[in-house]
Coordinates of N, CA, C and O in Angstrom, one line a residue:
M19 N 37.1 29.9 11.7 CA 36.2 29.6 12.8 C 34.9 29.0 12.3 O 34.4 28.0 12.9
T20 N 34.4 29.5 11.2 CA 33.2 28.9 10.6 C 33.4 27.4 10.3 O 32.5 26.6 10.5
E21 N 34.5 27.1 9.7 CA 34.8 25.7 9.4 C 34.7 24.8 10.6 O 34.1 23.7 10.5
V22 N 35.2 25.2 11.7 CA 35.2 24.4 12.9 C 33.8 24.2 13.4 O 33.4 23.1 13.7
I23 N 32.9 25.2 13.3 CA 31.5 25.1 13.7 C 30.8 24.1 12.8 O 30.0 23.3 13.2
Q24 N 31.1 24.2 11.5 CA 30.4 23.3 10.6 C 30.8 21.9 10.8 O 30.0 21.0 10.6
E25 N 32.0 21.7 11.2 CA 32.5 20.3 11.4 C 31.8 19.7 12.7 O 31.5 18.6 12.8
Q26 N 31.6 20.6 13.7 CA 31.0 20.1 14.9 C 29.5 19.9 14.8 O 29.0 19.1 15.5
A27 N 28.9 20.6 14.0 CA 27.4 20.5 13.9 C 26.9 19.1 13.6 O 26.0 18.6 14.3
P28 N 27.5 18.4 12.7 CA 27.0 17.0 12.5 C 27.2 16.1 13.7 O 26.4 15.3 14.0
Q29 N 28.3 16.3 14.4 CA 28.6 15.5 15.6 C 27.5 15.8 16.7 O 27.0 14.9 17.3
E30 N 27.2 17.1 16.9 CA 26.2 17.5 17.9 C 24.9 16.9 17.5 O 24.1 16.4 18.3
E31 N 24.6 17.0 16.2 CA 23.3 16.4 15.7 C 23.2 14.9 15.9 O 22.2 14.4 16.4
A32 N 24.3 14.2 15.7 CA 24.4 12.8 15.9 C 24.1 12.5 17.4 O 23.4 11.5 17.8
V33 N 24.7 13.2 18.3 CA 24.6 13.0 19.7 C 23.1 13.3 20.1 O 22.5 12.5 20.9
Q34 N 22.5 14.3 19.6 CA 21.1 14.6 19.8 C 20.2 13.5 19.4 O 19.3 13.1 20.1
Q35 N 20.5 12.9 18.2 CA 19.7 11.8 17.7 C 19.9 10.6 18.6 O 18.9 9.9 18.8
D36 N 21.1 10.3 19.1 CA 21.3 9.2 20.0 C 20.5 9.4 21.2 O 19.9 8.4 21.7
V37 N 20.4 10.6 21.8 CA 19.6 10.8 23.0 C 18.2 10.6 22.7 O 17.5 10.0 23.5
I38 N 17.7 11.1 21.6 CA 16.3 10.9 21.2 C 16.0 9.4 21.1 O 15.0 8.9 21.6
Q39 N 16.9 8.6 20.4 CA 16.6 7.2 20.2 C 16.6 6.5 21.5 O 15.9 5.5 21.7
E40 N 17.5 6.9 22.5 CA 17.6 6.2 23.8 C 16.3 6.5 24.6 O 15.9 5.7 25.4
T41 N 15.7 7.7 24.5 CA 14.6 8.0 25.3 C 13.2 7.7 24.6 O 12.2 7.7 25.3
A42 N 13.2 7.5 23.3 CA 12.0 7.1 22.6 C 11.5 5.8 23.1 O 12.3 4.8 23.1
P43 N 10.2 5.6 23.4 CA 9.7 4.3 23.8 C 9.8 3.3 22.6 O 9.6 3.8 21.4
E44 N 10.1 2.1 22.8 CA 10.1 1.1 21.8 C 8.7 0.8 21.3 O 7.8 0.7 22.1
R45 N 8.5 0.8 20.0 CA 7.2 0.6 19.4 C 6.9 -0.9 19.5 O 7.8 -1.7 19.3
V46 N 5.7 -1.2 19.8 CA 5.3 -2.6 19.8 C 4.7 -2.9 18.5 O 3.8 -2.2 18.0
R47 N 5.2 -4.0 17.8 CA 4.7 -4.4 16.5 C 3.2 -4.8 16.6 O 2.9 -5.6 17.5
P48 N 2.4 -4.3 15.8 CA 1.0 -4.7 15.8 C 0.8 -6.2 15.5 O 1.7 -6.8 14.9
T49 N -0.3 -6.8 16.0 CA -0.5 -8.2 15.8 C -1.7 -8.5 15.0 O -2.0 -9.6 14.6
T50 N -2.6 -7.5 14.8 CA -3.8 -7.7 14.1 C -3.9 -6.7 12.9 O -3.3 -5.7 12.9
L51 N -4.8 -7.0 12.0 CA -5.0 -6.1 10.8 C -5.5 -4.8 11.3 O -5.0 -3.7 10.8
E52 N -6.4 -4.8 12.3 CA -6.9 -3.5 12.9 C -5.7 -2.6 13.4 O -5.7 -1.4 13.2
E53 N -4.8 -3.3 14.1 CA -3.7 -2.5 14.7 C -2.8 -2.0 13.6 O -2.3 -0.8 13.7
Y54 N -2.5 -2.8 12.6 CA -1.7 -2.3 11.5 C -2.4 -1.2 10.8 O -1.8 -0.1 10.5
A55 N -3.6 -1.4 10.5 CA -4.4 -0.4 9.7 C -4.5 1.0 10.5 O -4.7 2.0 9.8
S56 N -4.4 0.9 11.8 CA -4.5 2.2 12.5 C -3.2 2.9 12.7 O -3.1 3.9 13.3
G57 N -2.1 2.3 12.0 CA -0.8 2.9 12.1 C -0.7 4.3 11.4 O -1.6 4.7 10.6
D58 N 0.4 4.9 11.7 CA 0.6 6.3 11.1 C 1.3 6.2 9.8 O 2.5 5.7 9.7
E59 N 0.6 6.5 8.7 CA 1.2 6.5 7.4 C 1.4 7.9 6.8 O 1.4 8.2 5.7
S60 N 1.7 8.9 7.8 CA 1.9 10.2 7.3 C 3.1 10.4 6.4 O 3.2 11.4 5.7
D61 N 4.0 9.4 6.4 CA 5.1 9.4 5.5 C 4.9 8.6 4.2 O 5.8 8.3 3.5
L62 N 3.6 8.3 3.9 CA 3.3 7.5 2.7 C 4.0 8.2 1.5 O 3.7 9.3 1.2
N63 N 4.8 7.4 0.8 CA 5.6 7.9 -0.3 C 5.3 7.2 -1.6 O 5.4 5.9 -1.6
V64 N 4.9 7.9 -2.6 CA 4.6 7.2 -3.9 C 5.9 6.8 -4.5 O 6.8 7.7 -4.7
V65 N 6.1 5.5 -4.6 CA 7.4 5.0 -5.2 C 7.3 4.8 -6.7 O 8.3 4.7 -7.3
L66 N 6.1 4.6 -7.2 CA 5.9 4.5 -8.6 C 4.6 5.2 -8.9 O 3.5 4.7 -8.6
G67 N 4.7 6.4 -9.5 CA 3.5 7.2 -9.8 C 2.6 6.5 -10.8 O 2.9 5.5 -11.4
W68 N 1.4 7.2 -11.0 CA 0.4 6.6 -11.9 C 1.1 6.4 -13.3 O 1.7 7.2 -13.9
L69 N 0.9 5.1 -13.8 CA 1.3 4.7 -15.1 C 0.2 3.8 -15.7 O -0.6 3.2 -14.9
G70 N 0.2 3.7 -17.0 CA -0.8 2.8 -17.6 C -1.4 3.5 -18.8 O -1.2 4.7 -19.1
P71 N -2.2 2.7 -19.6 CA -2.8 3.3 -20.8 C -3.7 4.5 -20.7 O -3.7 5.3 -21.6
A72 N -4.3 4.7 -19.5 CA -5.1 5.9 -19.4 C -4.4 7.1 -18.8 O -4.9 8.2 -18.5
I73 N -3.1 6.9 -18.6 CA -2.3 7.9 -17.9 C -1.3 8.6 -18.8 O -0.7 8.0 -19.6
D74 N -1.3 9.9 -18.8 CA -0.3 10.7 -19.5 C 1.1 10.6 -18.9 O 1.3 10.9 -17.8
P75 N 2.0 10.0 -19.6 CA 3.3 9.7 -19.0 C 4.1 11.0 -18.7 O 5.0 10.9 -17.8
E76 N 3.8 12.1 -19.3 CA 4.5 13.3 -19.0 C 4.0 14.0 -17.7 O 4.8 14.5 -17.0
T77 N 2.7 13.9 -17.4 CA 2.1 14.6 -16.3 C 1.8 13.6 -15.1 O 1.6 14.1 -14.0
G78 N 1.6 12.3 -15.4 CA 1.1 11.4 -14.4 C -0.4 11.5 -14.1 O -0.9 10.9 -13.3
G79 N -1.0 12.4 -14.9 CA -2.5 12.6 -14.8 C -3.2 11.8 -15.9 O -2.6 11.1 -16.6
L80 N -4.5 12.0 -16.0 CA -5.2 11.3 -17.0 C -4.9 11.8 -18.4 O -4.7 13.0 -18.6
A81 N -4.8 10.9 -19.3 CA -4.5 11.2 -20.7 C -5.8 11.6 -21.4 O -5.7 12.3 -22.5
G82 N -6.9 11.3 -20.9 CA -8.2 11.6 -21.5 C -9.3 11.2 -20.4 O -8.9 10.8 -19.3
P83 N -10.5 11.3 -20.8 CA -11.6 10.9 -19.9 C -11.6 9.4 -19.6 O -11.3 8.6 -20.4
L84 N -11.9 9.1 -18.3 CA -12.1 7.7 -17.9 C -13.4 7.2 -18.5 O -14.3 8.0 -18.8
P85 N -13.6 5.9 -18.5 CA -14.9 5.3 -18.9 C -16.0 5.8 -18.0 O -15.7 6.2 -16.8
D86 N -17.2 5.7 -18.4 CA -18.3 6.1 -17.5 C -18.3 5.4 -16.2 O -18.6 6.0 -15.2
T87 N -18.0 4.1 -16.2 CA -17.8 3.3 -15.0 C -16.6 2.5 -15.2 O -16.2 2.1 -16.3
Y88 N -15.9 2.3 -14.1 CA -14.7 1.5 -14.1 C -14.5 0.9 -12.7 O -15.2 1.3 -11.7
I89 N -13.5 0.0 -12.6 CA -13.3 -0.7 -11.3 C -12.0 -0.1 -10.6 O -11.0 0.1 -11.3
V90 N -12.1 0.2 -9.4 CA -10.9 0.6 -8.6 C -10.6 -0.5 -7.6 O -11.5 -1.1 -7.0
A91 N -9.3 -0.9 -7.6 CA -8.9 -1.9 -6.7 C -7.6 -1.5 -5.9 O -6.8 -0.8 -6.5
E92 N -7.6 -1.8 -4.6 CA -6.4 -1.5 -3.8 C -6.1 -2.7 -3.0 O -7.0 -3.3 -2.4
S93 N -4.8 -2.9 -2.8 CA -4.3 -3.9 -1.8 C -3.2 -3.3 -1.1 O -2.5 -2.4 -1.6
N94 N -3.1 -3.7 0.2 CA -2.0 -3.2 1.0 C -1.6 -4.2 2.1 O -2.4 -5.0 2.4
G95 N -0.4 -4.1 2.5 CA 0.1 -5.1 3.5 C 1.3 -4.6 4.2 O 1.9 -3.6 3.9
W96 N 1.7 -5.5 5.2 CA 2.8 -5.2 6.0 C 3.8 -6.4 6.0 O 3.6 -7.4 6.6
P97 N 4.9 -6.3 5.2 CA 5.8 -7.4 5.1 C 6.6 -7.6 6.3 O 7.0 -6.7 7.0
K98 N 6.9 -8.9 6.6 CA 7.8 -9.2 7.7 C 9.2 -8.7 7.3 O 9.6 -8.8 6.1
P99 N 10.1 -8.2 8.2 CA 11.4 -7.7 7.8 C 12.2 -8.7 7.0 O 12.8 -8.4 6.0
E100 N 12.2 -10.0 7.4 CA 12.9 -11.0 6.6 C 12.3 -11.3 5.3 O 12.9 -11.9 4.4
G101 N 11.0 -10.9 5.1 CA 10.3 -11.1 3.8 C 10.4 -10.0 2.8 O 10.0 -10.2 1.7
E102 N 11.0 -8.9 3.2 CA 11.0 -7.7 2.3 C 11.8 -8.0 1.0 O 11.3 -7.7 -0.1
P103 N 12.9 -8.7 1.0 CA 13.6 -9.0 -0.3 C 12.7 -9.9 -1.2 O 12.6 -9.7 -2.4
V104 N 12.0 -10.9 -0.6 CA 11.2 -11.8 -1.3 C 10.0 -11.0 -1.9 O 9.6 -11.2 -3.0
A105 N 9.4 -10.1 -1.1 CA 8.3 -9.3 -1.5 C 8.7 -8.5 -2.7 O 7.9 -8.3 -3.6
A106 N 9.9 -7.9 -2.7 CA 10.4 -7.1 -3.8 C 10.5 -7.9 -5.0 O 10.1 -7.5 -6.1
A107 N 11.0 -9.1 -4.9 CA 11.1 -10.0 -6.1 C 9.7 -10.4 -6.6 O 9.5 -10.4 -7.9
I108 N 8.8 -10.7 -5.7 CA 7.4 -11.0 -6.1 C 6.8 -9.8 -6.9 O 6.1 -10.0 -7.9
N109 N 6.9 -8.6 -6.3 CA 6.4 -7.4 -6.9 C 6.9 -7.2 -8.3 O 6.2 -6.7 -9.2
E110 N 8.2 -7.5 -8.5 CA 8.8 -7.3 -9.8 C 8.1 -8.2 -10.9 O 7.8 -7.7 -12.0
V111 N 7.9 -9.4 -10.5 CA 7.2 -10.3 -11.4 C 5.8 -9.9 -11.7 O 5.3 -9.9 -12.8
L112 N 5.1 -9.5 -10.6 CA 3.7 -9.0 -10.8 C 3.6 -7.8 -11.6 O 2.7 -7.6 -12.5
L113 N 4.5 -6.8 -11.4 CA 4.5 -5.6 -12.3 C 4.7 -5.9 -13.7 O 4.0 -5.3 -14.6
E114 N 5.6 -6.8 -14.0 CA 5.8 -7.2 -15.4 C 4.5 -7.7 -16.0 O 4.2 -7.4 -17.2
D115 N 3.8 -8.5 -15.3 CA 2.5 -9.1 -15.8 C 1.4 -8.0 -15.8 O 0.7 -7.9 -16.8
L116 N 1.4 -7.1 -14.8 CA 0.4 -6.1 -14.7 C 0.3 -5.2 -15.9 O -0.7 -5.0 -16.5
W117 N 1.5 -4.7 -16.3 CA 1.5 -3.7 -17.4 C 1.1 -4.3 -18.8 O 0.7 -3.6 -19.7
K118 N 1.0 -5.7 -18.9 CA 0.6 -6.3 -20.1 C -0.9 -6.7 -20.1 O -1.4 -7.1 -21.1
R119 N -1.5 -6.5 -19.0 CA -2.9 -7.0 -18.8 C -3.9 -6.1 -19.6 O -4.0 -4.9 -19.4
P120 N -4.8 -6.8 -20.4 CA -5.9 -6.1 -21.0 C -6.8 -5.6 -20.0 O -7.1 -6.2 -19.0
G121 N -7.3 -4.3 -20.2 CA -8.3 -3.8 -19.3 C -7.7 -2.9 -18.2 O -8.4 -2.2 -17.5
L122 N -6.3 -3.0 -18.0 CA -5.7 -2.1 -17.0 C -5.7 -0.7 -17.5 O -5.4 -0.4 -18.7
L123 N -6.2 0.2 -16.7 CA -6.2 1.7 -17.1 C -5.0 2.4 -16.5 O -4.4 3.3 -17.1
G124 N -4.6 2.0 -15.3 CA -3.5 2.6 -14.6 C -3.3 2.1 -13.2 O -4.2 1.4 -12.6
A125 N -2.1 2.4 -12.7 CA -1.8 1.9 -11.3 C -0.7 2.8 -10.7 O 0.0 3.5 -11.4
V126 N -0.7 2.9 -9.4 CA 0.2 3.7 -8.6 C 0.6 2.9 -7.3 O -0.2 2.1 -6.8
F127 N 1.8 3.1 -6.9 CA 2.3 2.3 -5.7 C 3.0 3.2 -4.7 O 3.7 4.1 -5.1
A128 N 2.8 2.9 -3.4 CA 3.3 3.7 -2.3 C 3.8 2.8 -1.2 O 3.3 1.7 -1.0
V129 N 4.7 3.4 -0.4 CA 5.2 2.7 0.8 C 5.3 3.7 2.0 O 5.6 4.9 1.8
S130 N 5.0 3.2 3.2 CA 5.1 3.9 4.4 C 6.1 3.2 5.3 O 5.8 2.2 5.9
E131 N 7.4 3.7 5.4 CA 8.4 3.1 6.2 C 8.0 3.2 7.7 O 8.2 2.3 8.5
Q132 N 7.4 4.3 8.0 CA 6.9 4.6 9.4 C 5.9 3.6 9.9 O 5.9 3.2 11.1
N133 N 5.0 3.1 9.0 CA 4.0 2.2 9.4 C 4.4 0.8 9.0 O 3.8 0.1 8.2
W134 N 5.5 0.3 9.6 CA 6.0 -1.0 9.4 C 6.2 -1.4 7.9 O 6.0 -2.5 7.5
H135 N 6.7 -0.4 7.1 CA 7.0 -0.7 5.7 C 5.7 -1.1 4.9 O 5.8 -1.9 4.0
S136 N 4.6 -0.6 5.3 CA 3.4 -1.0 4.6 C 3.5 -0.6 3.1 O 4.1 0.4 2.8
G137 N 3.0 -1.4 2.3 CA 2.9 -1.2 0.9 C 1.5 -1.1 0.3 O 0.6 -1.8 0.8
R138 N 1.3 -0.2 -0.6 CA -0.1 0.0 -1.2 C 0.0 0.0 -2.7 O 0.9 0.6 -3.3
A139 N -0.9 -0.7 -3.3 CA -1.0 -0.8 -4.8 C -2.5 -0.4 -5.1 O -3.4 -1.0 -4.7
L140 N -2.6 0.7 -5.9 CA -3.9 1.2 -6.3 C -4.0 1.1 -7.8 O -3.1 1.6 -8.5
S141 N -5.1 0.5 -8.3 CA -5.2 0.4 -9.7 C -6.6 0.6 -10.2 O -7.6 0.5 -9.4
I142 N -6.8 0.9 -11.5 CA -8.1 1.1 -12.1 C -8.2 0.3 -13.3 O -7.2 0.1 -14.1
W143 N -9.3 -0.3 -13.6 CA -9.6 -1.3 -14.6 C -10.8 -1.0 -15.4 O -11.8 -0.4 -14.8
T144 N -10.9 -1.4 -16.6 CA -12.1 -1.2 -17.4 C -13.3 -1.9 -16.8 O -14.4 -1.3 -16.9
D145 N -13.1 -3.1 -16.3 CA -14.3 -3.8 -15.7 C -13.8 -5.0 -14.8 O -12.6 -5.2 -14.7
E146 N -14.8 -5.6 -14.2 CA -14.5 -6.7 -13.2 C -13.7 -7.9 -13.9 O -12.8 -8.5 -13.4
E147 N -14.1 -8.1 -15.2 CA -13.5 -9.2 -15.9 C -12.0 -9.0 -16.1 O -11.2 -9.9 -15.9
A148 N -11.6 -7.8 -16.4 CA -10.2 -7.4 -16.6 C -9.5 -7.6 -15.3 O -8.4 -8.2 -15.2
L149 N -10.0 -7.1 -14.2 CA -9.4 -7.2 -12.9 C -9.3 -8.6 -12.5 O -8.2 -9.1 -12.0
N150 N -10.4 -9.4 -12.6 CA -10.3 -10.8 -12.2 C -9.4 -11.6 -13.1 O -8.8 -12.6 -12.6
G151 N -9.1 -11.2 -14.3 CA -8.1 -11.9 -15.2 C -6.8 -11.7 -14.5 O -6.0 -12.7 -14.5
F152 N -6.5 -10.6 -14.0 CA -5.2 -10.4 -13.4 C -5.1 -11.1 -12.0 O -4.1 -11.9 -11.8
L153 N -6.2 -11.0 -11.2 CA -6.2 -11.7 -9.9 C -6.1 -13.2 -10.0 O -5.6 -13.8 -9.1
S154 N -6.7 -13.7 -11.1 CA -6.7 -15.2 -11.2 C -5.5 -15.7 -12.0 O -5.4 -16.9 -12.2
S155 N -4.6 -14.8 -12.4 CA -3.4 -15.3 -13.2 C -2.5 -16.1 -12.3 O -2.5 -16.0 -11.1
E156 N -1.8 -17.0 -12.9 CA -0.9 -17.9 -12.1 C 0.1 -17.1 -11.3 O 0.4 -17.4 -10.2
G157 N 0.6 -16.0 -11.9 CA 1.6 -15.2 -11.2 C 1.0 -14.5 -10.0 O 1.6 -14.5 -8.9
H158 N -0.2 -14.0 -10.1 CA -0.9 -13.4 -8.9 C -1.2 -14.4 -7.9 O -1.0 -14.2 -6.7
R159 N -1.8 -15.6 -8.3 CA -2.1 -16.6 -7.3 C -0.9 -17.1 -6.6 O -0.9 -17.3 -5.4
D160 N 0.3 -17.2 -7.3 CA 1.5 -17.6 -6.6 C 2.0 -16.6 -5.7 O 2.4 -16.9 -4.5
A161 N 1.8 -15.3 -6.0 CA 2.2 -14.2 -5.1 C 1.4 -14.2 -3.9 O 1.9 -14.1 -2.8
V162 N 0.1 -14.5 -4.0 CA -0.8 -14.5 -2.8 C -0.3 -15.7 -1.9 O -0.2 -15.5 -0.7
R163 N -0.1 -16.8 -2.5 CA 0.4 -17.9 -1.6 C 1.7 -17.6 -0.9 O 1.8 -17.9 0.3
R164 N 2.6 -17.0 -1.6 CA 3.9 -16.7 -1.0 C 3.8 -15.6 0.0 O 4.5 -15.5 1.0
M165 N 2.9 -14.6 -0.2 CA 2.7 -13.5 0.7 C 2.3 -13.9 2.1 O 2.5 -13.3 3.1
R166 N 1.5 -15.0 2.2 CA 1.0 -15.5 3.4 C 2.2 -15.8 4.4 O 2.1 -15.7 5.6
D167 N 3.4 -16.2 3.8 CA 4.5 -16.5 4.6 C 5.4 -15.3 4.9 O 6.2 -15.3 5.9
I168 N 5.3 -14.3 4.1 CA 6.3 -13.2 4.3 C 5.6 -11.8 4.7 O 6.3 -10.8 4.8
A169 N 4.3 -11.9 4.9 CA 3.6 -10.6 5.4 C 2.9 -10.9 6.7 O 2.4 -12.0 6.9
F170 N 2.9 -9.9 7.5 CA 2.1 -10.0 8.8 C 0.6 -10.0 8.4 O -0.1 -10.8 8.9
E171 N 0.2 -9.0 7.6 CA -1.2 -8.9 7.3 C -1.3 -8.3 5.9 O -0.4 -7.6 5.4
W172 N -2.4 -8.5 5.2 CA -2.7 -8.0 3.9 C -4.2 -7.9 3.7 O -4.9 -8.7 4.2
E173 N -4.6 -6.8 3.1 CA -6.0 -6.6 2.8 C -6.2 -5.9 1.5 O -5.3 -5.3 1.0
G174 N -7.5 -5.9 1.1 CA -7.7 -5.2 -0.2 C -9.2 -4.8 -0.3 O -10.0 -5.2 0.6
I175 N -9.5 -4.0 -1.3 CA -10.8 -3.5 -1.5 C -11.0 -3.2 -3.0 O -10.0 -2.9 -3.6
R176 N -12.2 -3.3 -3.4 CA -12.5 -2.8 -4.8 C -13.9 -2.2 -4.8 O -14.8 -2.6 -4.0
W177 N -14.1 -1.3 -5.8 CA -15.4 -0.7 -6.0 C -15.6 -0.2 -7.4 O -14.6 -0.1 -8.1
V178 N -16.8 0.0 -7.8 CA -17.2 0.5 -9.1 C -17.2 2.1 -8.9 O -17.7 2.6 -7.9
S179 N -16.5 2.8 -9.8 CA -16.4 4.2 -9.7 C -17.0 4.9 -11.0 O -16.9 4.3 -12.1
T180 N -17.5 6.1 -10.8 CA -17.9 6.9 -11.9 C -17.2 8.3 -11.8 O -17.5 9.2 -12.6
S181 N -16.3 8.4 -10.9 CA -15.6 9.6 -10.8 C -14.8 10.0 -12.0 O -14.3 9.1 -12.7
R182 N -14.7 11.2 -12.3 CA -13.9 11.7 -13.5 C -12.4 11.9 -13.1 O -11.6 12.3 -13.9
E183 N -12.1 11.7 -11.8 CA -10.7 11.9 -11.3 C -10.1 10.6 -10.8 O -10.9 9.6 -10.5
L184 N -8.8 10.5 -10.8 CA -8.1 9.3 -10.3 C -8.4 9.1 -8.8 O -8.5 10.1 -8.1
P185 N -8.6 7.9 -8.4 CA -8.8 7.6 -6.9 C -7.5 8.0 -6.2 O -6.4 8.1 -6.7
T186 N -7.7 8.2 -4.9 CA -6.5 8.6 -4.0 C -6.4 7.6 -2.9 O -7.3 6.8 -2.5
F187 N -5.2 7.5 -2.3 CA -5.0 6.7 -1.1 C -5.9 7.1 0.1 O -6.3 6.3 0.9
D188 N -6.1 8.4 0.2 CA -7.0 8.9 1.3 C -8.4 8.3 1.1 O -9.1 7.9 2.1
E189 N -8.9 8.3 -0.1 CA -10.2 7.7 -0.4 C -10.2 6.2 0.0 O -11.2 5.7 0.5
V190 N -9.1 5.5 -0.4 CA -9.0 4.1 0.0 C -9.1 3.9 1.5 O -9.8 3.0 1.9
R191 N -8.4 4.7 2.2 CA -8.4 4.6 3.7 C -9.8 4.7 4.3 O -10.2 3.9 5.1
V192 N -10.6 5.6 3.8 CA -11.9 5.8 4.2 C -12.8 4.6 3.9 O -13.5 4.1 4.7
R193 N -12.6 4.1 2.7 CA -13.4 2.9 2.3 C -13.0 1.6 3.1 O -13.8 0.8 3.4
L194 N -11.7 1.5 3.3 CA -11.2 0.3 4.1 C -11.7 0.4 5.5 O -12.1 -0.6 6.1
A195 N -11.7 1.6 6.1 CA -12.2 1.7 7.4 C -13.7 1.4 7.5 O -14.1 0.7 8.5
A196 N -14.5 1.7 6.5 CA -15.9 1.4 6.5 C -16.0 -0.1 6.3 O -16.9 -0.7 6.9
Q197 N -15.2 -0.7 5.5 CA -15.3 -2.2 5.3 C -14.9 -2.9 6.5 O -15.6 -3.9 6.9
R198 N -13.9 -2.5 7.3 CA -13.5 -3.1 8.5 C -14.7 -3.0 9.6 O -15.0 -3.9 10.3
A199 N -15.3 -1.8 9.6 CA -16.4 -1.5 10.6 C -17.5 -2.4 10.3 O -18.2 -3.0 11.2
A200 N -17.8 -2.6 9.0 CA -18.9 -3.5 8.6 C -18.6 -5.0 9.0 O -19.5 -5.7 9.4
R201 N -17.4 -5.4 8.8 CA -17.0 -6.7 9.2 C -17.1 -6.9 10.7 O -17.6 -7.9 11.2
R202 N -16.7 -5.9 11.5 CA -16.8 -6.0 13.0 C -18.3 -6.1 13.4 O -18.7 -6.9 14.2
E203 N -19.1 -5.3 12.7 CA -20.6 -5.3 13.1 C -21.2 -6.6 12.7 O -22.0 -7.2 13.5
A204 N -20.8 -7.2 11.6 CA -21.4 -8.5 11.1 C -20.9 -9.6 12.1 O -21.7 -10.4 12.5
A205 N -19.7 -9.5 12.6 CA -19.2 -10.5 13.6 C -20.0 -10.3 14.9 O -20.3 -11.3 15.5
R206 N -20.2 -9.1 15.4 CA -21.0 -8.9 16.6 C -22.4 -9.4 16.4 O -22.9 -10.1 17.3
E207 N -23.0 -9.2 15.3 CA -24.4 -9.7 15.1 C -24.4 -11.2 15.0 O -25.3 -11.9 15.6
Q208 N -23.3 -11.8 14.4 CA -23.2 -13.3 14.4 C -23.1 -13.8 15.8 O -23.6 -14.9 16.1
E209 N -22.2 -13.2 16.6 CA -22.0 -13.6 18.0 C -23.3 -13.5 18.8 O -23.6 -14.4 19.6
A210 N -24.0 -12.4 18.6 CA -25.3 -12.2 19.3 C -26.3 -13.3 18.9 O -27.1 -13.7 19.8
A211 N -26.3 -13.7 17.7 CA -27.3 -14.7 17.2 C -26.9 -16.1 17.7 O -27.8 -17.0 17.7
A212 N -25.7 -16.3 18.1 CA -25.2 -17.7 18.4 C -25.6 -18.0 19.8 O -26.1 -17.4 20.6

């Protein structure tokens, strides 16, 4: 009797899921950066944990103290469904270059399938010169050009940090929200002055 119940349980679960899918309202794809950014990333999953010269490979934590000051940079975006394979290929090339870059201290990567497959890359660098060396590399410039065609939106932020701890995606979200609010306010002021 137990075997029969176990065999029926997956079928009942499948029927329940079908009912849920039929009654769930269809999500409307965002059209602006603000709409994407306000999406639900509660399923944000680290797909490549902290790695790099400042990171202990055994623990994924710091191998030693960070410099007194360093640069934190984060970029995130929402690839178009048809662009996901191309984005993956671009990321593979970028990662190969990233790990060789002088001045890289570490990087971590995450994806939220729930938020339109948003991807996040968070990195720490010894200084602006090191970060700019990576950003101005031919591989990165080519990636930026190609991402315009395969992503709905993309944004980034950087700041100087003195924290003794690794930055977090939660910290990034707060800083990006402040950056977007500042842009909106600047646009309102510009409109009012016109």
